[in-house]
């Protein structure tokens, strides 16, 4: 299994028969009127693998880590994923898309990273915590 992509967005919905609706794809900047503050970011995360890896019974170790602008890991959550295929293309890979909400404990302005992991494969996505412009 691997993380195929992780897209920050405003809304994501995965369908049991396959396919995903993503609204506000690429929403990678959070306007923070002050820091520290919690900043929630939604992702659509697509995991892919061989069809037998998404049989609904095989357990996969997953993790999500948050890195601050200095590159220090400031948060980590681990879990197990047992999922069935949401889309299967014969002779190709199986996929499972999971809408995932993350809360970044923003202690400073700058670019944070959110790292998704499954079975040792990782994908990192930058999230920018920025100050609103002065009007």
Backbone as a ProteinNet text record, in pm:
[ID]
protein_1_A
[PRIMARY]
XXXXXXXXXXXXXXXXXXXXXXXXXXXXXXXXXXXXXXXXXXXXXXXXXXXXXXXXXXXXXXXXXXXXXXXXXXXXXXXXXXXXXXXXXXXXXXXXXXXXXXXXXXXXXXXXXXXXXXXXXXXXXXXXXXXXXXX
[TERTIARY]
84.7	0	88.3	35.4	104.3	2.5	48	-32.8	-14.8	-121.9	-114.8	-113.9	-207.7	-209.7	-287.7	-258.7	-330.8	-354.1	-480.8	-516.5	-587.2	-529	-601.8	-722.2	-834.2	-956.3	-1050.1	-1162.4	-1264.9	-1368	-1386.1	-1483.5	-1443.1	-1461.5	-1434.3	-1536.2	-1582.5	-1674.2	-1634	-1606.7	-1570.7	-1693.9	-1714	-1831.6	-1796.2	-1882	-1853.6	-1830.1	-1894.1	-1877.2	-1757.8	-1686.1	-1568	-1591.5	-1485.4	-1492.6	-1499.1	-1459.2	-1453.8	-1495.9	-1575.9	-1605.5	-1514.1	-1442.5	-1351.9	-1388.7	-1416.2	-1448.4	-1336.9	-1291.4	-1185.1	-1050.5	-1025.4	-897.9	-782	-677.6	-559.8	-567.7	-663.1	-677.8	-566.8	-448.4	-331.2	-286.8	-367	-333.6	-445.7	-406.6	-501.2	-470.7	-570.6	-554.6	-574.8	-473.1	-478.5	-469.8	-578.2	-575.6	-476.4	-439.5	-341.1	-283.1	-168.2	-110.6	-71.7	-81.1	-121.3	-271.4	-307.1	-447.3	-455.6	-564.8	-584.7	-634.8	-577.9	-618.4	-659.8	-788.3	-835.7	-821.7	-767.6	-750.9	-809.1	-888.9	-945.9	-864.4	-844.6	-772.3	-856.7	-841	-885.7	-757.8	-748.9	-627.8	-661.4	-585.4	-609.1	-496.4	-535.6	-443.5	-463.7	-356.1	-366.2	-278.8	-316.7	-240.4	-299	-246.1	-298.5	-437.8	-525.1	-661.3	-666.7	-575.2	-579.1	-536.9	-476.4	-439.8	-559.1	-662.4	-783.6	-902.7	-888.5	-992.8	-1093.2	-1077	-1166.8	-1126.1	-1020.7	-973.9	-829.5	-744.8	-603.5	-589.5	-508.1	-487.3	-361.6	-373.4	-261.2	-232.9	-106.4	-65.7	-64	-138.8	-137.6	-95.1	-45.6	-5.3	-21.5	-36.4	-37.7	51.5	144.9	237.1	230.1	247.3	249.1	386.7	446	577	561.9	629	621.2	715.3	715	800.1	949.5	991.7	1132.6	1163	1060.4	1080.2	1069	1028.9	1013.8	876	872	744.2	675	556.1	484	354	325.4	205.7	206.7	151.5	145.6	25.2	-44.9	-154.7	-130.9	-149.9	-134.1	-263.6	-291.4	-411.6	-391.8	-491.1	-494.1	-610.8	-588.3	-690.3	-722.9	-848.8	-898.1	-1007	-975.9	-1072.1	-1092.3	-1209.3	-1240.2	-1218.9	-1203.4	-1181.1	-1300	-1272.9	-1380.4	-1382	-1269.7	-1267.4	-1162.1	-1198.9	-1107.1	-1106.4	-989.3	-971.5	-897	-959.1	-891.6	-752.4	-656	-518.3	-444.8	-509.3	-448	-452	-449	-448	-588.4	-601.3	-723.4	-702.8	-810.7	-796.4	-900.9	-863.7	-952.5	-923.9	-1024.5	-1008.1	-1075.8	-1003.5	-1052.4	-1048.5	-1164.5	-1163.5	-1106.1	-1011.1	-938.6	-925	-970.3	-956.9	-835.4	-756.4	-634.6	-643.5	-601.6	-592.6	-445.7	-400.1	-262.6	-263.8	-183.4	-168	-65.5	-114.5	-26.1	28	155.4	221.6	295.6	316.5	385.3	336.1	356	323.1	431.5	394.9	492.1	432.4	518.9	476	496.3	385.9	384.6	378.6	404.4	389.6	303	214.3	133.4	176.7	217.1	268.4	171.3	130.3	44.7	129.4	107.1	185.2	92.4	121.9	57.2	162.9	172.4	266.2	408.6	449.6	585.4	604.9	506	515.8	455.8	525.7	479.3	459.3	375.4	350.2	332.3	409.8	403.2	340.2	257.1	187.7	212.2	253.8	272.7	140.2	128.8	14	70.1	24.4	76.9	-16.9	35.5	-38.6	8.8	-83.1	-42	-128	-69.1	-136.5	-227	-349.4	-435.6	-373.6	-398	-343.2	-407.9	-331.5	-384.9	-458.4	-583.9	-662	-681.6
-118.7	0	123.6	231.4	359.5	471.8	590.1	710.1	761.5	762.8	810.8	962.8	1023.6	1168.9	1208.3	1329.9	1390.4	1535.9	1572.2	1704.7	1783.3	1897.2	1981.6	2043.1	2052.7	2101.1	2157.3	2211.6	2261.5	2154.1	2056.6	1949.8	1831.5	1710.4	1589.2	1483	1411.6	1301.2	1187	1070.6	950.9	862.9	805	722.7	575.4	493	350	279.9	325.1	262.7	320	414.3	473.6	618.7	692.9	835	919.6	1044	1137	1274.9	1344.4	1484.9	1566.4	1660.2	1747.8	1892.1	1971.8	2113.6	2195.4	2296.5	2381.8	2313.2	2226.5	2154.6	2253.2	2222.2	2307.7	2414.5	2402.5	2500	2478	2525.2	2497.5	2616.2	2723.1	2839.8	2863.8	2886.9	2916.3	3056	3144.3	3278.6	3269	3304.2	3295.3	3436.8	3486.8	3622.8	3640.1	3527.8	3529.6	3389.7	3382	3253.5	3267.2	3162	3026.9	3016.2	2919.4	2886.8	2751	2677.6	2552.2	2583.7	2517.5	2537.3	2402.4	2389.4	2263.8	2267.5	2158	2143.4	2007.6	2005.2	1881.4	1833.7	1704.1	1642.9	1531.8	1511.7	1389.5	1309.1	1191.6	1109.2	981.5	956.7	836.8	737	618.3	506.7	409.1	356	259.7	138.5	26.2	-96.7	-206.8	-324.9	-441.5	-473.6	-528	-558.3	-643.2	-737.7	-821.4	-745.5	-626.8	-545.3	-466.7	-451.5	-381	-476.1	-587.7	-690.3	-674	-569.4	-548.1	-622.7	-704.1	-780.8	-749.4	-721.8	-693.6	-561.3	-562	-443.9	-371.2	-238.4	-154.9	-51.5	-38.1	64.2	198.3	295.9	430.4	528.4	644.1	748.9	883.7	984.9	1123	1201.7	1276.2	1357.2	1502.1	1592.1	1735.5	1788.2	1862.6	1923	2074.1	2141.7	2287.3	2349.7	2482.8	2547.3	2518.7	2478	2444.5	2299	2222	2082.1	1985	2033	1948.7	1882.8	1754.6	1683.6	1728.5	1789.5	1843.5	1768.7	1667	1588	1462.4	1355.4	1229.5	1149.5	1090.2	999.3	872.3	758.6	630.2	552	469.3	386.3	269.3	184.7	75.4	99	70	86	-50.6	-84.1	-205	-157.1	-152.4	-96.7	-184.2	-170	-237.7	-144.8	-201.5	-127.4	-36.2	91.5	179.5	187.4	156.4	151.5	51	-35.8	-138.8	-139.3	-119	-125.9	-255.7	-351.2	-479.6	-461.1	-531.9	-522.7	-399.7	-320.4	-198.8	-205.3	-92.4	-90.7	-71.1	-106.2	-78.8	51	123.3	249.8	265	341.7	376.8	522.5	608.6	750	777.9	847.6	873	1023.4	1087.9	1226.5	1229	1317.6	1319.1	1462	1487.9	1620.3	1621	1725.2	1742.5	1875.6	1879.2	2004.8	2033.3	2147.6	2192.5	2289.7	2262.4	2353.3	2458.8	2561.7	2663.5	2755.1	2740.2	2821.5	2940.5	2935	3044	3047	3158.9	3168	3097	3044.6	2978.4	2856.6	2779.2	2661.4	2536.3	2472.2	2345.2	2234.3	2112.1	1997.3	1894	1832.1	1722.1	1599.1	1495.8	1373.6	1259.3	1194.3	1076.5	953.8	845.8	723.4	603	507.2	377.1	272.6	171.5	61.2	110.3	219.6	270.9	368.5	385.8	481.9	614.9	725.8	856	954.5	1051.5	1164.1	1287.8	1394.4	1517.9	1629.9	1709.5	1820.3	1946.9	2057.4	2182.8	2252.8	2310.1	2391.9	2522.7	2633.9	2765.3	2832.2	2866.4	2941	3084.7	3170.1	3307.4	3409.6	3528.1	3638.5	3706.3	3742.1	3812.8	3947	3991.8	4122	4235	4338.3	4456.5	4541.7	4567.4	4650	4788.8
0	0	0	-56.8	-52.3	-52.5	-14.6	-23.9	-166	-243.2	-380.9	-383.2	-308.7	-293.6	-170	-125.2	-12.8	-52.4	-68.4	-118.3	-8.3	33.6	128	56.5	128	65	170.7	124	216	247.5	154.3	173.9	87.5	141.3	62.7	101.4	-0.3	22.8	-69.3	-10.5	-87.9	-99.6	-217.5	-243.2	-236.4	-175.4	-162	-296	-401.6	-532.8	-609.2	-549.6	-612.9	-647.2	-652.7	-683.7	-558.4	-573.3	-461.5	-509.3	-430.4	-455.1	-365.5	-426.6	-352	-385.5	-283.6	-301.4	-237.1	-308.4	-256.2	-255.9	-355.4	-363	-366.7	-294.4	-289.4	-182.3	-91.2	17.9	120.2	85.9	169.2	254.2	257.9	340	440.5	565	672.4	723.8	716.4	772.9	923.4	998	1144	1200.8	1261.9	1315.5	1430.4	1491.8	1599.9	1614.2	1673.7	1713.2	1859.5	1938.3	1899.3	1876.6	1791.4	1765.9	1697.9	1720.6	1646.9	1506.4	1408	1268.7	1210.9	1176.6	1119.5	968.5	913.6	769.5	731.1	624.6	575.1	455.1	446.3	335.2	275	146.2	81.1	60.3	121.9	115.2	38.8	-68.9	-151	-128.3	-81.1	-61.9	-178	-232.9	-342.6	-312.4	-372	-354.8	-440.2	-422.3	-492.8	-438.9	-522.8	-476.3	-349.6	-332.9	-212.7	-86.8	-102.5	13.8	67.6	-13.5	28.5	21.7	90.5	88.8	202.3	282.7	395.6	520.2	512.1	627.4	664.2	564.8	591.3	667	771.4	855	808.4	793.1	751.3	859.4	895.4	992	920.9	976	920.2	1028.6	984.9	1078.3	1011.1	1093.2	1047.2	1142	1083.9	1163.9	1119.2	1215.1	1185.6	1222.2	1128.4	1148.5	1146.4	1241.4	1247.3	1143.5	1130.8	1030.2	1047	1165.9	1188.8	1153.9	1117	1081.2	1197.2	1313.7	1432	1430.8	1457.1	1466.7	1595	1579.4	1694.7	1723	1644	1667	1583.4	1640.7	1567.9	1616.5	1521.6	1551.3	1471.2	1535.2	1468.3	1482	1382.3	1385.5	1290.2	1286.1	1189.5	1094.8	967.9	864.9	806.7	809.1	743.3	649.6	523.3	429.9	309.1	252	128.4	10.8	-104.1	-227.2	-255.8	-289.2	-334.5	-487	-549.5	-695	-737.5	-830.2	-876.9	-1028.7	-1085.4	-1229.7	-1256.5	-1328.5	-1353	-1412.7	-1355.2	-1400.8	-1351.7	-1267.2	-1216	-1063.4	-997.8	-852.2	-796.1	-669.9	-595.1	-518.9	-493.4	-422.3	-313.9	-212.9	-102.9	-69.8	-81.7	-49.2	83.7	172.6	307.4	336.5	356.5	403.2	545.6	569.4	696.5	748.1	869.3	931	1023	1011.8	1091.1	1163.9	1289.1	1362.6	1389.3	1337.2	1359.4	1476	1577.3	1690.4	1647.4	1578.6	1520.8	1630.2	1659	1761.6	1701.2	1568.3	1498	1353.9	1287.4	1145.5	1065.9	951.6	865.6	798.1	733.8	659.9	744.4	774.2	845.3	740.5	781.3	692.2	761.1	683	731.7	652.7	725.4	662.9	688.8	580.8	589.6	559.2	634.2	616.4	615.8	528	531.1	497.8	580.3	560	530.5	594.5	579.1	464.6	377.5	267.2	312.8	286.8	333.8	219.1	246	155.3	242.7	213.1	291.4	210.8	279.8	216.1	298.7	233.4	307.9	335.7	454.3	492.9	548.7	493.1	530.2	630.8	746.2	847.1	832.2	785	753.7	826.5	844.5	908	805.2	844.7	749.2	710.5	588.2	547.5	627.2	651.9	720.5	618.3	645.5	552.4	606
[MASK]
+++++++++++++++++++++++++++++++++++++++++++++++++++++++++++++++++++++++++++++++++++++++++++++++++++++++++++++++++++++++++++++++++++++++

